[in-house]
mmCIF file of C-alpha atoms in Angstrom:
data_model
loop_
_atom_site.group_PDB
_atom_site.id
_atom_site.type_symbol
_atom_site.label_atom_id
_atom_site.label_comp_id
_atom_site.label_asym_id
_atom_site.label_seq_id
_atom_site.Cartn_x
_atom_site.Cartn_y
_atom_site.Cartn_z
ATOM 1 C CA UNK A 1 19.759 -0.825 -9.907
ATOM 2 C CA UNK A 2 22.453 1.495 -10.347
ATOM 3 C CA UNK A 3 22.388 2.106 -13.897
ATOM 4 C CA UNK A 4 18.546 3.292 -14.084
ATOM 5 C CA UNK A 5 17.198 6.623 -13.290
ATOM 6 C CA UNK A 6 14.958 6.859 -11.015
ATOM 7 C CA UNK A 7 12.247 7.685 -13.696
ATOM 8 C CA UNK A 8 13.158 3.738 -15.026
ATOM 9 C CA UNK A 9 12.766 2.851 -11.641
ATOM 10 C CA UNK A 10 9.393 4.522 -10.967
ATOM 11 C CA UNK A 11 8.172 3.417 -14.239
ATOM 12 C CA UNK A 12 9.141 -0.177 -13.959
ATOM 13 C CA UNK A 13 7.720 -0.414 -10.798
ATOM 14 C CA UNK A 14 4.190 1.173 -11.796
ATOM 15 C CA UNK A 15 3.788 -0.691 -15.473
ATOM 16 C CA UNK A 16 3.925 -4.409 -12.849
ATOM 17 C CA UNK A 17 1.863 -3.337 -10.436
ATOM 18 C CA UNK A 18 -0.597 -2.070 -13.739
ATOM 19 C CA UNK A 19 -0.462 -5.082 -15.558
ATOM 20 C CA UNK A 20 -0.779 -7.140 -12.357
ATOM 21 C CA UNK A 21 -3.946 -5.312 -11.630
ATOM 22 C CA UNK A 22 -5.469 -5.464 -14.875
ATOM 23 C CA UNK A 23 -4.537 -8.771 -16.189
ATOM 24 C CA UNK A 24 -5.018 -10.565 -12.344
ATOM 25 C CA UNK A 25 -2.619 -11.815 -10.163
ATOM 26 C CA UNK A 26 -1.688 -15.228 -11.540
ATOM 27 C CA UNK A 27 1.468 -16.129 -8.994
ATOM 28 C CA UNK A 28 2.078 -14.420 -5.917
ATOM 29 C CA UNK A 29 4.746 -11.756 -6.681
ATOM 30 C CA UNK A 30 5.574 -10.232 -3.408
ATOM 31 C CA UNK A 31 8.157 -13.753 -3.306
ATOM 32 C CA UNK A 32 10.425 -12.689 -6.566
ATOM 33 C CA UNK A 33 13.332 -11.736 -5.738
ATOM 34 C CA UNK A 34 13.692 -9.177 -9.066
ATOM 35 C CA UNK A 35 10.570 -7.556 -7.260
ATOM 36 C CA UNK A 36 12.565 -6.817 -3.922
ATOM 37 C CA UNK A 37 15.358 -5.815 -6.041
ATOM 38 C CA UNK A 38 13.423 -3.641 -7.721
ATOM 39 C CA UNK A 39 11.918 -2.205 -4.244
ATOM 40 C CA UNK A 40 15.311 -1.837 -2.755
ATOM 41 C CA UNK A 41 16.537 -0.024 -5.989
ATOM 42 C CA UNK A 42 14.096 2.671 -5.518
ATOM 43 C CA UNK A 43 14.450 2.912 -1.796
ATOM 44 C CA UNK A 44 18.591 3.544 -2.487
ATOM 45 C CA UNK A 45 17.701 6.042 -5.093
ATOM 46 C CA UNK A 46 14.427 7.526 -3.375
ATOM 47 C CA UNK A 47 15.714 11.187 -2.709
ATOM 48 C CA UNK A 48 16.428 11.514 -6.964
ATOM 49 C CA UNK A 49 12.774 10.732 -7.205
ATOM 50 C CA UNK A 50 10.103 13.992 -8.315
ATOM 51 C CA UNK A 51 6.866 13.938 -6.718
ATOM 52 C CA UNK A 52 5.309 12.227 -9.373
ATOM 53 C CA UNK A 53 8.406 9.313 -9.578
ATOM 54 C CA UNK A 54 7.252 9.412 -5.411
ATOM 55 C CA UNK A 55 3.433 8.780 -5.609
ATOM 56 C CA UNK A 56 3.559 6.231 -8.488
ATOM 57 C CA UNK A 57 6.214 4.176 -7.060
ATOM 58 C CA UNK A 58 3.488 3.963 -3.510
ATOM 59 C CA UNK A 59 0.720 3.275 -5.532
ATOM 60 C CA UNK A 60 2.680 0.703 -7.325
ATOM 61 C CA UNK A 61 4.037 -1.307 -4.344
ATOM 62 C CA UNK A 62 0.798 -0.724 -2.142
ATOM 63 C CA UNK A 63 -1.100 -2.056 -5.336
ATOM 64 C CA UNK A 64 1.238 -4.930 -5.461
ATOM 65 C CA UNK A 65 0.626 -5.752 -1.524
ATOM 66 C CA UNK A 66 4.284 -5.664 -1.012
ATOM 67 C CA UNK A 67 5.232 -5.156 2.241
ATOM 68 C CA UNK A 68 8.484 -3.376 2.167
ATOM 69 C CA UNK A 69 8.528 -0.965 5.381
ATOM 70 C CA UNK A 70 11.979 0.566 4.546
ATOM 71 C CA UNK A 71 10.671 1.335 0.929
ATOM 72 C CA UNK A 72 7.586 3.157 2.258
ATOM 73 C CA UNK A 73 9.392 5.288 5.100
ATOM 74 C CA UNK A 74 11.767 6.000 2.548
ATOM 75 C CA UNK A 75 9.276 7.469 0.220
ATOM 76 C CA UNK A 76 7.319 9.108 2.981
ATOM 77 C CA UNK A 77 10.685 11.118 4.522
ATOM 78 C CA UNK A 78 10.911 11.818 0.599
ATOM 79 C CA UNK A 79 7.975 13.564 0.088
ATOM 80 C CA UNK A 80 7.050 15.427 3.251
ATOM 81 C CA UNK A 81 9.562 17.746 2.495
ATOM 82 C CA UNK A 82 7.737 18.529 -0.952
ATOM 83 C CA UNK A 83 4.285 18.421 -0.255
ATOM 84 C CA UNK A 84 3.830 21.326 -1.966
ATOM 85 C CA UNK A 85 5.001 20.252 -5.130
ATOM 86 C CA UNK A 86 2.570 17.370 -5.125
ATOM 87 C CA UNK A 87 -0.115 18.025 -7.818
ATOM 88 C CA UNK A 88 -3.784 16.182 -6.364
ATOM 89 C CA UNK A 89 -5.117 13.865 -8.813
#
C-alpha cells in the first residue's frame, strides 16, 4: 500500500468497482482479501487524497457494497474540511 500514491490508490479502487459494474458481479468480492487491502490502503493514506481521489474512491467502495465503516468515516472527516473544493458533477 505504501508504495502507491494515493491517485494509484483512488484509481485502482474505481477501475474494480467499474468493471464490476459493467461486466456483472460474477463472485462476491467484498470476501478478497486484496480488496480489504486495498480499502485499508486508502483509509491509511486518506488525508493525501484531492477531492476528486475522495469522491471516486466512495463511489467505488459504495458501488462495490463493501462495507468498510473505518474507510468511509475516514473519507468523510477527509472531505468536510474541503467541501468547497468539491466540483458537483
Amino acid at each position: 500500500g505504501d508504495r502507491f500514491t494515493a491517485r494509484n490508490l483512488a484509481t485502482a479502487a474505481h477501475r474494480l468497482a467499474s468493471r464490476r459494474k459493467h461486466q456483472g458481479a460474477t463472485r462476491d468480492i467484498r470476501r478478497d482479501p486484496r480488496v480489504e487491502a486495498l480499502a485499508d490502503a486508502c483509509r491509511r493514506r486518506i488525508q493525501e487524497f484531492n477531492p476528486q481521489e475522495l469522491a471516486n474512491t466512495a463511489w467505488a467502495f459504495a458501488t462495490m457494497d463493501l462495507e468498510h465503516p473505518q474507510l468511509f468515516d475516514a473519507i468523510a472527516s477527509a472531505a468536510r474540511p474541503r467541501l468547497g473544493e468539491f466540483n458537483p458533477q
